[in-house]
Coordinates of N, CA, C and O in Angstrom, one line a residue:
M1 N 19.2 -7.3 -10.0 CA 18.8 -5.9 -9.8 C 18.3 -5.8 -8.3 O 17.5 -6.5 -7.8
S2 N 18.9 -4.8 -7.6 CA 18.4 -4.5 -6.3 C 17.2 -3.6 -6.3 O 17.0 -2.8 -7.2
V3 N 16.2 -3.9 -5.4 CA 15.0 -3.1 -5.4 C 14.9 -2.5 -4.0 O 15.1 -3.2 -3.0
H4 N 14.7 -1.2 -3.9 CA 14.5 -0.5 -2.7 C 13.1 0.1 -2.7 O 12.7 0.7 -3.7
V5 N 12.4 0.0 -1.6 CA 11.1 0.5 -1.4 C 11.1 1.6 -0.4 O 11.7 1.5 0.7
R6 N 10.4 2.7 -0.7 CA 10.3 3.9 0.2 C 9.0 4.6 0.0 O 8.3 4.3 -1.0
T7 N 8.7 5.5 0.8 CA 7.5 6.4 0.6 C 7.8 7.4 -0.5 O 9.0 7.8 -0.7
V8 N 6.8 7.8 -1.2 CA 6.9 8.7 -2.3 C 7.5 10.1 -1.8 O 7.2 10.5 -0.7
A9 N 8.2 10.8 -2.6 CA 8.8 12.1 -2.3 C 8.4 13.1 -3.4 O 8.1 12.7 -4.5
L10 N 8.3 14.3 -3.1 CA 7.9 15.3 -4.0 C 8.7 15.3 -5.3 O 8.1 15.5 -6.4
H11 N 10.0 15.0 -5.2 CA 10.8 15.0 -6.5 C 10.5 13.8 -7.4 O 11.0 13.7 -8.5
D12 N 9.6 12.9 -6.9 CA 9.2 11.7 -7.7 C 8.1 12.0 -8.7 O 7.8 11.1 -9.5
E13 N 7.6 13.2 -8.7 CA 6.4 13.5 -9.5 C 6.4 13.0 -11.0 O 5.5 12.3 -11.4
A14 N 7.4 13.4 -11.7 CA 7.5 13.1 -13.1 C 7.5 11.6 -13.4 O 6.8 11.0 -14.2
E15 N 8.4 10.9 -12.7 CA 8.6 9.4 -12.8 C 7.3 8.7 -12.3 O 6.9 7.7 -13.0
W16 N 6.8 9.1 -11.2 CA 5.6 8.5 -10.6 C 4.4 8.7 -11.6 O 3.7 7.7 -11.9
S17 N 4.3 9.9 -12.2 CA 3.2 10.1 -13.1 C 3.3 9.3 -14.3 O 2.3 8.7 -14.8
A18 N 4.5 9.0 -14.8 CA 4.7 8.2 -16.0 C 4.3 6.7 -15.6 O 3.6 6.0 -16.4
L19 N 4.7 6.3 -14.5 CA 4.3 4.9 -14.0 C 2.8 4.8 -13.8 O 2.2 3.8 -14.2
Y20 N 2.2 5.8 -13.2 CA 0.8 5.7 -13.0 C 0.0 5.8 -14.3 O -1.0 5.1 -14.4
A21 N 0.5 6.5 -15.2 CA -0.2 6.5 -16.6 C -0.1 5.1 -17.2 O -1.0 4.6 -17.8
G22 N 1.1 4.5 -17.0 CA 1.2 3.1 -17.4 C 0.3 2.1 -16.7 O -0.3 1.2 -17.4
Y23 N 0.1 2.3 -15.4 CA -0.9 1.5 -14.7 C -2.3 1.7 -15.3 O -3.0 0.7 -15.6
R24 N -2.7 2.9 -15.6 CA -4.0 3.2 -16.1 C -4.1 2.5 -17.5 O -5.1 2.0 -17.8
A25 N -3.1 2.6 -18.3 CA -3.1 2.1 -19.7 C -3.2 0.5 -19.6 O -3.9 -0.1 -20.4
F26 N -2.5 -0.1 -18.6 CA -2.6 -1.5 -18.4 C -4.0 -2.0 -18.2 O -4.4 -3.0 -18.7
Y27 N -4.7 -1.2 -17.4 CA -6.1 -1.6 -17.1 C -7.1 -1.0 -18.1 O -8.3 -0.9 -17.9
E28 N -6.6 -0.5 -19.3 CA -7.4 0.0 -20.4 C -8.3 1.2 -20.0 O -9.4 1.3 -20.5
L29 N -7.8 2.0 -19.0 CA -8.5 3.2 -18.7 C -8.1 4.3 -19.7 O -6.9 4.3 -20.2
P30 N -9.0 5.2 -20.0 CA -8.6 6.2 -21.0 C -7.5 7.1 -20.4 O -7.4 7.3 -19.2
E31 N -6.7 7.7 -21.3 CA -5.7 8.6 -20.9 C -6.4 9.8 -20.2 O -7.4 10.3 -20.8
D32 N -6.0 10.2 -19.1 CA -6.6 11.3 -18.3 C -5.6 11.9 -17.5 O -5.3 11.5 -16.3
R33 N -5.0 13.0 -18.0 CA -3.9 13.7 -17.3 C -4.4 14.3 -16.0 O -3.7 14.3 -14.9
D34 N -5.7 14.7 -16.0 CA -6.3 15.3 -14.7 C -6.4 14.2 -13.6 O -6.1 14.5 -12.5
A35 N -6.7 13.0 -14.0 CA -6.8 11.9 -13.0 C -5.4 11.6 -12.5 O -5.3 11.3 -11.3
V36 N -4.4 11.5 -13.3 CA -3.1 11.3 -12.9 C -2.6 12.4 -11.9 O -2.1 12.1 -10.8
E37 N -2.8 13.6 -12.3 CA -2.4 14.8 -11.5 C -3.2 14.8 -10.1 O -2.6 15.0 -9.1
R38 N -4.4 14.5 -10.2 CA -5.2 14.5 -8.9 C -4.7 13.4 -8.0 O -4.6 13.6 -6.8
T39 N -4.5 12.2 -8.6 CA -4.0 11.1 -7.8 C -2.6 11.4 -7.2 O -2.4 11.1 -6.0
W40 N -1.8 12.0 -8.0 CA -0.4 12.4 -7.5 C -0.6 13.4 -6.3 O 0.1 13.2 -5.3
E41 N -1.5 14.3 -6.4 CA -1.8 15.2 -5.3 C -2.2 14.5 -4.0 O -1.6 14.7 -3.0
W42 N -3.1 13.5 -4.2 CA -3.5 12.7 -3.0 C -2.3 11.9 -2.4 O -2.1 11.9 -1.2
V43 N -1.6 11.3 -3.3 CA -0.5 10.4 -2.9 C 0.6 11.2 -2.2 O 1.2 10.9 -1.2
S44 N 1.0 12.4 -2.9 CA 2.1 13.2 -2.4 C 1.8 14.0 -1.1 O 2.7 14.3 -0.4
T45 N 0.5 14.2 -0.8 CA 0.1 14.9 0.4 C -0.5 14.0 1.5 O -0.8 14.5 2.6
G46 N -0.8 12.8 1.1 CA -1.4 11.9 2.1 C -2.9 12.1 2.2 O -3.5 11.7 3.2
A47 N -3.5 12.9 1.3 CA -4.9 13.1 1.3 C -5.7 11.8 1.3 O -5.2 10.8 0.7
H48 N -6.8 11.8 1.9 CA -7.7 10.6 2.0 C -6.9 9.4 2.7 O -7.3 8.3 2.5
G49 N -5.9 9.7 3.4 CA -5.2 8.7 4.1 C -4.3 7.8 3.3 O -3.8 6.8 3.7
I50 N -4.0 8.3 2.0 CA -3.3 7.5 1.1 C -1.8 7.5 1.4 O -1.2 8.6 1.7
V51 N -1.1 6.4 1.4 CA 0.3 6.3 1.6 C 0.9 5.8 0.2 O 0.5 4.7 -0.2
G52 N 1.7 6.6 -0.4 CA 2.3 6.2 -1.6 C 3.7 5.6 -1.4 O 4.5 6.1 -0.7
L53 N 3.9 4.4 -2.0 CA 5.2 3.7 -2.0 C 5.7 3.7 -3.4 O 5.0 3.6 -4.4
V54 N 7.0 3.8 -3.5 CA 7.7 3.6 -4.8 C 8.8 2.6 -4.6 O 9.4 2.5 -3.5
A55 N 9.1 1.9 -5.7 CA 10.2 1.0 -5.7 C 11.2 1.6 -6.7 O 10.8 2.1 -7.7
T56 N 12.5 1.5 -6.3 CA 13.6 2.1 -7.1 C 14.6 1.0 -7.4 O 14.7 0.1 -6.6
D57 N 15.3 1.1 -8.5 CA 16.4 0.2 -8.8 C 17.6 0.8 -8.2 O 17.6 1.7 -7.4
G58 N 18.8 0.1 -8.4 CA 20.0 0.5 -7.8 C 20.5 1.9 -8.2 O 21.3 2.5 -7.4
D59 N 20.0 2.5 -9.3 CA 20.3 3.8 -9.7 C 19.3 4.9 -9.2 O 19.4 6.0 -9.5
G60 N 18.3 4.4 -8.4 CA 17.3 5.4 -7.9 C 16.2 5.6 -8.9 O 15.4 6.5 -8.6
V61 N 16.1 4.9 -10.0 CA 15.0 5.1 -10.9 C 13.8 4.4 -10.5 O 13.8 3.3 -10.0
L62 N 12.6 5.1 -10.5 CA 11.4 4.5 -10.1 C 11.0 3.4 -11.1 O 11.0 3.6 -12.3
I63 N 10.7 2.2 -10.5 CA 10.4 1.0 -11.3 C 9.0 0.4 -10.9 O 8.6 -0.6 -11.4
G64 N 8.4 1.0 -9.8 CA 7.2 0.4 -9.4 C 6.5 1.4 -8.4 O 7.2 2.3 -7.8
L65 N 5.2 1.2 -8.2 CA 4.5 2.0 -7.2 C 3.4 1.2 -6.6 O 2.9 0.2 -7.1
A66 N 3.0 1.6 -5.4 CA 1.8 1.1 -4.7 C 1.2 2.2 -3.9 O 1.9 3.0 -3.3
N67 N -0.1 2.2 -3.9 CA -0.9 3.2 -3.1 C -1.8 2.5 -2.1 O -2.5 1.6 -2.5
L68 N -1.6 2.8 -0.9 CA -2.3 2.2 0.3 C -3.2 3.2 1.0 O -2.9 4.4 1.0
R69 N -4.2 2.6 1.6 CA -5.0 3.5 2.5 C -5.6 2.6 3.6 O -5.8 1.4 3.4
R70 N -5.9 3.1 4.7 CA -6.5 2.4 5.8 C -8.0 2.4 5.7 O -8.6 3.3 5.1
F71 N -8.6 1.3 6.1 CA -10.1 1.2 6.1 C -10.6 0.5 7.4 O -9.9 -0.4 7.9
A72 N -11.7 0.9 7.8 CA -12.3 0.3 9.0 C -13.0 -1.0 8.6 O -13.6 -1.1 7.5
R73 N -12.8 -2.0 9.5 CA -13.4 -3.3 9.3 C -14.4 -3.6 10.5 O -14.1 -4.2 11.5
P74 N -15.6 -3.1 10.4 CA -16.6 -3.2 11.4 C -16.8 -4.6 11.9 O -17.0 -4.9 13.1
S75 N -16.8 -5.6 11.0 CA -17.1 -7.0 11.3 C -16.1 -7.5 12.3 O -16.4 -8.5 13.1
T76 N -14.9 -7.0 12.3 CA -13.8 -7.5 13.2 C -13.4 -6.4 14.2 O -12.5 -6.6 15.0
A77 N -13.9 -5.2 14.0 CA -13.6 -4.0 14.9 C -12.1 -3.8 14.8 O -11.4 -3.5 15.8
T78 N -11.5 -3.9 13.6 CA -10.1 -3.6 13.3 C -9.9 -2.7 12.1 O -10.9 -2.3 11.5
I79 N -8.7 -2.3 11.9 CA -8.3 -1.5 10.7 C -7.5 -2.4 9.8 O -6.7 -3.1 10.2
G80 N -7.9 -2.2 8.5 CA -7.1 -3.0 7.5 C -6.4 -2.0 6.6 O -6.6 -0.7 6.7
I81 N -5.5 -2.5 5.8 CA -4.8 -1.7 4.8 C -5.3 -2.1 3.4 O -5.3 -3.4 3.1
Y82 N -5.8 -1.2 2.6 CA -6.2 -1.5 1.3 C -5.2 -1.1 0.3 O -4.7 0.1 0.3
L83 N -4.8 -2.0 -0.6 CA -3.9 -1.7 -1.7 C -4.7 -1.3 -2.9 O -5.3 -2.2 -3.5
D84 N -4.7 0.0 -3.2 CA -5.5 0.5 -4.3 C -4.8 0.2 -5.6 O -5.5 -0.2 -6.6
D85 N -3.6 0.4 -5.7 CA -2.9 0.4 -7.0 C -1.5 -0.3 -6.8 O -0.8 0.0 -5.8
L86 N -1.1 -1.1 -7.7 CA 0.2 -1.7 -7.7 C 0.6 -1.8 -9.1 O -0.1 -2.4 -9.9
F87 N 1.8 -1.3 -9.4 CA 2.3 -1.4 -10.8 C 3.8 -1.5 -10.9 O 4.5 -0.8 -10.1
T88 N 4.3 -2.3 -11.8 CA 5.7 -2.5 -12.0 C 6.0 -2.0 -13.5 O 5.2 -2.5 -14.4
A89 N 7.0 -1.3 -13.7 CA 7.4 -0.9 -15.0 C 7.6 -2.1 -15.9 O 8.2 -3.1 -15.4
P90 N 7.1 -2.2 -17.1 CA 7.2 -3.4 -17.9 C 8.7 -3.9 -18.0 O 8.8 -5.2 -17.9
D91 N 9.7 -3.1 -18.1 CA 11.0 -3.6 -18.2 C 11.6 -4.1 -16.9 O 12.7 -4.6 -16.9
A92 N 10.9 -3.9 -15.8 CA 11.4 -4.4 -14.5 C 10.6 -5.6 -14.0 O 10.8 -6.1 -12.9
R93 N 9.6 -6.1 -14.8 CA 8.8 -7.2 -14.3 C 9.6 -8.5 -14.2 O 10.5 -8.7 -14.9
G94 N 9.2 -9.3 -13.2 CA 9.9 -10.5 -13.0 C 11.1 -10.4 -12.2 O 11.9 -11.4 -12.0
R95 N 11.4 -9.2 -11.6 CA 12.6 -9.0 -10.8 C 12.3 -8.7 -9.3 O 13.2 -8.2 -8.6
G96 N 11.1 -9.0 -8.9 CA 10.8 -8.9 -7.5 C 10.3 -7.6 -7.0 O 10.1 -7.3 -5.8
V97 N 9.9 -6.7 -8.0 CA 9.4 -5.3 -7.6 C 8.1 -5.4 -6.9 O 7.9 -4.9 -5.8
A98 N 7.2 -6.2 -7.5 CA 5.8 -6.3 -6.8 C 5.9 -6.9 -5.5 O 5.3 -6.5 -4.5
T99 N 6.8 -8.0 -5.4 CA 6.9 -8.7 -4.1 C 7.5 -7.7 -3.0 O 7.1 -7.7 -1.9
A100 N 8.5 -6.9 -3.4 CA 9.1 -5.9 -2.5 C 8.0 -4.9 -2.0 O 8.0 -4.6 -0.8
L101 N 7.2 -4.4 -2.9 CA 6.1 -3.5 -2.6 C 5.1 -4.1 -1.7 O 4.7 -3.5 -0.7
L102 N 4.7 -5.4 -2.0 CA 3.8 -6.1 -1.1 C 4.4 -6.3 0.3 O 3.6 -6.2 1.3
R103 N 5.6 -6.7 0.4 CA 6.2 -6.9 1.7 C 6.3 -5.6 2.5 O 6.1 -5.6 3.7
E104 N 6.5 -4.5 1.8 CA 6.5 -3.2 2.5 C 5.1 -2.9 3.0 O 4.9 -2.4 4.1
A105 N 4.1 -3.2 2.2 CA 2.7 -3.0 2.6 C 2.4 -3.8 3.8 O 1.7 -3.4 4.8
A106 N 2.9 -5.1 3.9 CA 2.6 -5.9 5.0 C 3.4 -5.4 6.2 O 2.8 -5.5 7.4
A107 N 4.6 -4.9 6.0 CA 5.3 -4.3 7.2 C 4.6 -3.1 7.7 O 4.5 -2.9 9.0
I108 N 4.1 -2.2 6.9 CA 3.3 -1.1 7.3 C 2.1 -1.5 8.1 O 1.7 -1.0 9.2
A109 N 1.4 -2.5 7.6 CA 0.2 -3.1 8.3 C 0.6 -3.6 9.7 O -0.1 -3.3 10.6
A110 N 1.7 -4.3 9.7 CA 2.1 -4.8 11.0 C 2.5 -3.7 12.0 O 2.1 -3.7 13.2
Q111 N 3.2 -2.7 11.5 CA 3.5 -1.5 12.4 C 2.2 -0.8 12.9 O 2.2 -0.3 14.0
D112 N 1.2 -0.7 12.0 CA 0.0 0.0 12.4 C -1.0 -0.9 13.2 O -2.0 -0.4 13.6
G113 N -0.7 -2.2 13.4 CA -1.6 -3.1 14.1 C -2.8 -3.4 13.2 O -3.8 -3.8 13.7
A114 N -2.7 -3.3 11.9 CA -3.8 -3.6 11.0 C -4.0 -5.1 11.0 O -3.1 -5.9 11.2
S115 N -5.2 -5.5 10.7 CA -5.6 -6.9 10.7 C -5.4 -7.6 9.3 O -5.4 -8.8 9.3
I116 N -5.3 -6.8 8.3 CA -5.2 -7.4 6.9 C -4.7 -6.4 5.9 O -4.8 -5.2 6.1
V117 N -4.1 -6.9 4.9 CA -3.8 -6.1 3.7 C -4.7 -6.7 2.6 O -4.6 -7.9 2.3
R118 N -5.5 -5.9 1.9 CA -6.5 -6.4 1.0 C -6.3 -5.7 -0.4 O -6.0 -4.5 -0.4
W119 N -6.6 -6.4 -1.5 CA -6.6 -5.7 -2.8 C -7.4 -6.6 -3.7 O -7.7 -7.7 -3.4
I120 N -7.7 -6.0 -4.9 CA -8.4 -6.7 -6.0 C -7.5 -6.6 -7.2 O -6.6 -5.8 -7.3
T121 N -7.7 -7.6 -8.1 CA -7.0 -7.5 -9.4 C -7.9 -8.1 -10.4 O -8.9 -8.8 -10.1
A122 N -7.6 -7.9 -11.7 CA -8.4 -8.5 -12.7 C -8.2 -10.0 -12.8 O -7.0 -10.4 -12.6
S123 N -9.2 -10.8 -13.0 CA -9.1 -12.2 -13.0 C -8.1 -12.7 -14.1 O -7.4 -13.7 -13.9
E124 N -8.0 -12.0 -15.2 CA -7.1 -12.4 -16.2 C -5.7 -11.9 -16.1 O -4.8 -12.2 -16.9
N125 N -5.4 -11.2 -15.0 CA -4.1 -10.7 -14.8 C -3.2 -11.8 -14.2 O -2.8 -11.8 -13.0
E126 N -2.9 -12.8 -15.0 CA -2.3 -14.1 -14.5 C -0.9 -13.9 -14.0 O -0.5 -14.5 -13.0
R127 N -0.1 -13.0 -14.6 CA 1.3 -12.9 -14.2 C 1.3 -12.3 -12.8 O 2.0 -12.7 -11.9
A128 N 0.5 -11.2 -12.6 CA 0.4 -10.6 -11.2 C -0.2 -11.6 -10.2 O 0.3 -11.7 -9.1
R129 N -1.2 -12.4 -10.6 CA -1.8 -13.3 -9.7 C -0.8 -14.4 -9.2 O -0.9 -14.9 -8.1
R130 N 0.1 -14.8 -10.1 CA 1.2 -15.8 -9.7 C 2.0 -15.2 -8.5 O 2.3 -15.9 -7.5
V131 N 2.3 -13.9 -8.6 CA 3.0 -13.2 -7.5 C 2.1 -13.1 -6.3 O 2.6 -13.5 -5.2
Y132 N 0.9 -12.7 -6.4 CA 0.0 -12.6 -5.3 C -0.2 -13.9 -4.6 O -0.3 -13.9 -3.4
D133 N -0.3 -15.0 -5.4 CA -0.6 -16.3 -4.8 C 0.6 -16.7 -3.9 O 0.4 -17.6 -3.0
E134 N 1.8 -16.2 -4.1 CA 2.9 -16.5 -3.3 C 2.9 -15.8 -1.9 O 3.5 -16.3 -1.0
V135 N 2.3 -14.7 -1.9 CA 2.3 -13.9 -0.6 C 1.0 -13.7 0.1 O 0.9 -13.2 1.2
A136 N -0.1 -14.1 -0.6 CA -1.4 -13.9 0.0 C -2.4 -15.0 -0.4 O -2.0 -15.9 -1.2
R137 N -3.6 -15.0 0.2 CA -4.6 -16.0 -0.1 C -5.7 -15.3 -0.9 O -6.3 -14.3 -0.5
A138 N -6.1 -15.9 -2.0 CA -7.2 -15.4 -2.8 C -8.5 -15.7 -2.0 O -8.6 -16.7 -1.3
T139 N -9.4 -14.8 -2.0 CA -10.7 -15.0 -1.2 C -11.8 -15.4 -2.2 O -11.7 -15.3 -3.4
P140 N -12.9 -15.9 -1.6 CA -14.0 -16.3 -2.4 C -15.0 -15.2 -2.7 O -16.0 -15.4 -3.4
W141 N -14.7 -14.0 -2.2 CA -15.6 -12.9 -2.4 C -15.6 -12.3 -3.8 O -14.6 -12.3 -4.5
V142 N -16.8 -11.9 -4.2 CA -17.0 -11.3 -5.5 C -17.2 -9.8 -5.3 O -17.9 -9.4 -4.4
T143 N -16.6 -9.0 -6.2 CA -16.6 -7.6 -6.0 C -17.7 -7.0 -6.9 O -17.9 -7.4 -8.1
Y144 N -18.5 -6.0 -6.4 CA -19.5 -5.3 -7.2 C -19.2 -3.8 -7.2 O -18.7 -3.3 -6.2
D145 N -19.6 -3.1 -8.2 CA -19.6 -1.7 -8.3 C -21.0 -1.2 -8.5 O -21.7 -1.7 -9.4
M146 N -21.4 -0.2 -7.8 CA -22.7 0.4 -8.0 C -22.5 1.9 -8.2 O -21.7 2.5 -7.4
Q147 N -23.2 2.4 -9.1 CA -23.1 3.9 -9.4 C -23.8 4.7 -8.3 O -24.8 4.2 -7.8
P148 N -23.3 5.9 -8.0 CA -24.1 6.7 -7.1 C -25.5 6.9 -7.6 O -25.8 7.0 -8.8
G149 N -26.4 6.9 -6.7 CA -27.8 6.9 -7.0 C -28.5 5.6 -7.2 O -29.7 5.4 -7.4
G150 N -27.6 4.5 -7.2 CA -28.1 3.1 -7.3 C -28.3 2.6 -8.7 O -28.7 1.5 -8.9
S151 N -27.8 3.3 -9.7 CA -27.9 2.8 -11.1 C -27.0 1.6 -11.3 O -25.9 1.5 -10.7
T152 N -27.4 0.6 -12.1 CA -26.6 -0.6 -12.3 C -25.7 -0.4 -13.5 O -24.9 -1.3 -13.8
S153 N -25.9 0.6 -14.3 CA -25.1 0.8 -15.5 C -23.7 1.4 -15.1 O -23.7 2.3 -14.3
A154 N -22.7 0.9 -15.8 CA -21.3 1.5 -15.4 C -20.9 2.6 -16.3 O -21.2 2.7 -17.4

């Protein structure tokens, strides 16, 4: 199967939304049409600096997505690219979709003069981590989430 990666286009909305809903379901997030619609708005307009990428098969059907954004790295005085979301349609897994999206993210970072492409994933997401381990280095950093106002409950 050939995989082509490009930036998201307005005509992608229905297919992208189905993929993004699949991404949310994979991470056991509740169904939330408003969250999918709001994220599509951000991705399709570049709000918050988000760059939406999609992967298509040879017939032009969307089979994967990735959402990127730039972030400042004060410790190095550089800009990085943060990969917020990466998802491959279940029937397209194992065919190089994630790798193609990651390579495009790396190419965008290089074009922008970014110092790094960074992302997080669930520790038990072993299939994805095998792909990630081929193209990137896992870090020793531990991620924390704090609620606004400083509450420790999630």
